[in-house]
Amino acid sequence: MTTTDADTDGTTAAAAACPTDGPKTALGTGPDAVTAHDLGIHGYAQQKDAHLKRLRRIEGQIRGLQRMLEEDVYCIDILTQVSASTKGLQSFGLQLLEEHLRHCVADAAVKGPEAIDEKVKEATKAIERMLRT
């Protein structure tokens, strides 16, 4: 699944992952607003099972790499598997980043400019780390 795959109702998986659709706070807006994020609900919460399934698939690819080495498989075939595993992790990371932006950054928007700046900085650093790989 890519970050833009649509669910049966036409929404993206990442949009469905945001459990705070509708009113964002119990106490209104501003720095003291209480949101789902404050209650420990992460942006990936609704997609957790799908994410775990995806990571298990990637884990299987890594185990496949180990077997390939043990069985003395041709190096180019191993490199192809390395590429597939890397792409799987990158895709997972992008999905998680999108969910973070939809949930955590949106949560910060309810709380005001300082919270937004903090979350944007945090997301920017995460993107920088992802680009280095």
Short mmCIF file of C-alpha atoms in Angstrom, two decimals:
data_model
loop_
_atom_site.label_atom_id
_atom_site.label_comp_id
_atom_site.label_asym_id
_atom_site.label_seq_id
_atom_site.Cartn_x
_atom_site.Cartn_y
_atom_site.Cartn_z
CA MET A 1 0.00 0.00 0.00
CA THR A 2 1.27 3.43 -0.83
CA THR A 3 0.55 6.58 1.08
CA THR A 4 -2.14 7.52 -1.43
CA ASP A 5 -4.01 4.22 -1.70
CA ALA A 6 -7.70 4.87 -1.17
CA ASP A 7 -9.87 2.88 1.20
CA THR A 8 -13.26 1.67 0.06
CA ASP A 9 -14.90 4.91 1.17
CA GLY A 10 -12.44 7.00 -0.88
CA THR A 11 -10.34 8.31 2.01
CA THR A 12 -6.63 7.68 2.19
CA ALA A 13 -5.29 5.26 4.74
CA ALA A 14 -3.40 8.07 6.43
CA ALA A 15 -6.50 10.20 6.69
CA ALA A 16 -8.31 7.27 8.27
CA ALA A 17 -5.44 6.93 10.73
CA CYS A 18 -6.23 10.26 12.33
CA PRO A 19 -8.57 9.47 15.21
CA THR A 20 -9.21 13.12 15.95
CA ASP A 21 -11.57 13.85 13.04
CA GLY A 22 -14.22 16.27 14.10
CA PRO A 23 -13.79 18.50 17.15
CA LYS A 24 -10.13 18.61 18.08
CA THR A 25 -10.43 19.49 21.74
CA ALA A 26 -12.48 19.02 24.82
CA LEU A 27 -11.56 22.45 26.14
CA GLY A 28 -11.46 24.58 22.99
CA THR A 29 -8.29 25.87 21.38
CA GLY A 30 -5.10 27.41 22.66
CA PRO A 31 -2.09 26.24 24.64
CA ASP A 32 -4.21 24.55 27.33
CA ALA A 33 -6.38 22.58 24.89
CA VAL A 34 -6.68 18.87 25.63
CA THR A 35 -6.58 16.75 22.47
CA ALA A 36 -6.46 13.06 21.58
CA HIS A 37 -2.70 13.51 21.17
CA ASP A 38 -2.47 14.61 24.82
CA LEU A 39 -4.28 11.42 25.79
CA GLY A 40 -1.54 9.31 24.17
CA ILE A 41 -3.39 8.47 20.95
CA HIS A 42 -0.87 8.37 18.12
CA GLY A 43 -1.61 9.10 14.47
CA TYR A 44 -0.92 5.49 13.53
CA ALA A 45 -3.36 4.06 16.12
CA GLN A 46 -6.10 3.11 13.67
CA GLN A 47 -3.59 1.56 11.23
CA LYS A 48 -1.53 -0.25 13.86
CA ASP A 49 -2.48 -3.77 12.75
CA ALA A 50 -1.73 -2.98 9.10
CA HIS A 51 1.61 -1.44 10.08
CA LEU A 52 2.56 -4.48 12.14
CA LYS A 53 1.66 -6.76 9.22
CA ARG A 54 3.80 -4.64 6.92
CA LEU A 55 6.76 -4.72 9.32
CA ARG A 56 6.45 -8.50 9.65
CA ARG A 57 6.62 -8.75 5.86
CA ILE A 58 9.79 -6.63 5.87
CA GLU A 59 11.18 -8.78 8.67
CA GLY A 60 10.58 -11.81 6.46
CA GLN A 61 12.52 -10.14 3.66
CA ILE A 62 15.46 -9.58 6.02
CA ARG A 63 15.35 -13.22 7.12
CA GLY A 64 15.30 -14.13 3.44
CA LEU A 65 18.53 -12.17 3.04
CA GLN A 66 20.12 -14.22 5.80
CA ARG A 67 19.03 -17.46 4.14
CA MET A 68 20.33 -16.25 0.79
CA LEU A 69 23.77 -15.68 2.30
CA GLU A 70 23.72 -19.05 4.05
CA GLU A 71 22.79 -20.73 0.76
CA ASP A 72 25.49 -18.87 -1.21
CA VAL A 73 23.01 -17.21 -3.58
CA TYR A 74 24.39 -15.04 -6.39
CA CYS A 75 25.30 -11.58 -5.05
CA ILE A 76 23.15 -9.64 -7.55
CA ASP A 77 20.09 -11.58 -6.42
CA ILE A 78 20.89 -10.67 -2.82
CA LEU A 79 21.32 -7.01 -3.77
CA THR A 80 17.90 -7.09 -5.43
CA GLN A 81 16.41 -8.35 -2.17
CA VAL A 82 18.30 -5.64 -0.22
CA SER A 83 16.73 -3.03 -2.51
CA ALA A 84 13.23 -4.46 -1.99
CA SER A 85 13.69 -4.49 1.79
CA THR A 86 14.99 -0.93 1.79
CA LYS A 87 12.06 0.28 -0.32
CA GLY A 88 9.65 -1.44 2.05
CA LEU A 89 11.11 0.39 5.05
CA GLN A 90 11.15 3.70 3.19
CA SER A 91 7.51 3.30 2.22
CA PHE A 92 6.57 2.44 5.80
CA GLY A 93 8.50 5.48 7.05
CA LEU A 94 6.71 7.80 4.63
CA GLN A 95 3.32 6.46 5.69
CA LEU A 96 4.20 7.01 9.34
CA LEU A 97 5.43 10.52 8.55
CA GLU A 98 2.19 11.35 6.77
CA GLU A 99 0.21 10.09 9.75
CA HIS A 100 2.41 12.18 12.05
CA LEU A 101 1.71 15.30 10.00
CA ARG A 102 -2.03 14.64 9.90
CA HIS A 103 -2.27 13.88 13.60
CA CYS A 104 0.51 15.50 15.61
CA VAL A 105 1.02 18.62 13.53
CA ALA A 106 -2.74 19.09 13.21
CA ASP A 107 -2.95 18.70 17.00
CA ALA A 108 -0.32 21.41 17.40
CA ALA A 109 -2.35 23.72 15.16
CA VAL A 110 -5.11 23.64 17.77
CA LYS A 111 -2.64 24.72 20.44
CA GLY A 112 -1.12 27.69 18.67
CA PRO A 113 1.92 28.99 16.79
CA GLU A 114 4.60 27.84 19.26
CA ALA A 115 3.33 24.27 19.24
CA ILE A 116 3.10 24.33 15.44
CA ASP A 117 6.69 25.55 15.13
CA GLU A 118 7.91 22.79 17.47
CA LYS A 119 6.11 20.03 15.53
CA VAL A 120 7.20 21.37 12.14
CA LYS A 121 10.81 21.45 13.37
CA GLU A 122 10.46 17.90 14.66
CA ALA A 123 8.98 16.70 11.34
CA THR A 124 11.69 18.48 9.36
CA LYS A 125 14.40 16.71 11.34
CA ALA A 126 12.68 13.37 10.76
CA ILE A 127 12.56 14.09 7.02
CA GLU A 128 16.25 15.01 7.05
CA ARG A 129 17.06 11.68 8.71
CA MET A 130 15.00 9.79 6.15
CA LEU A 131 16.71 11.55 3.26
CA ARG A 132 20.16 10.57 4.55
CA THR A 133 19.39 6.88 4.10
#
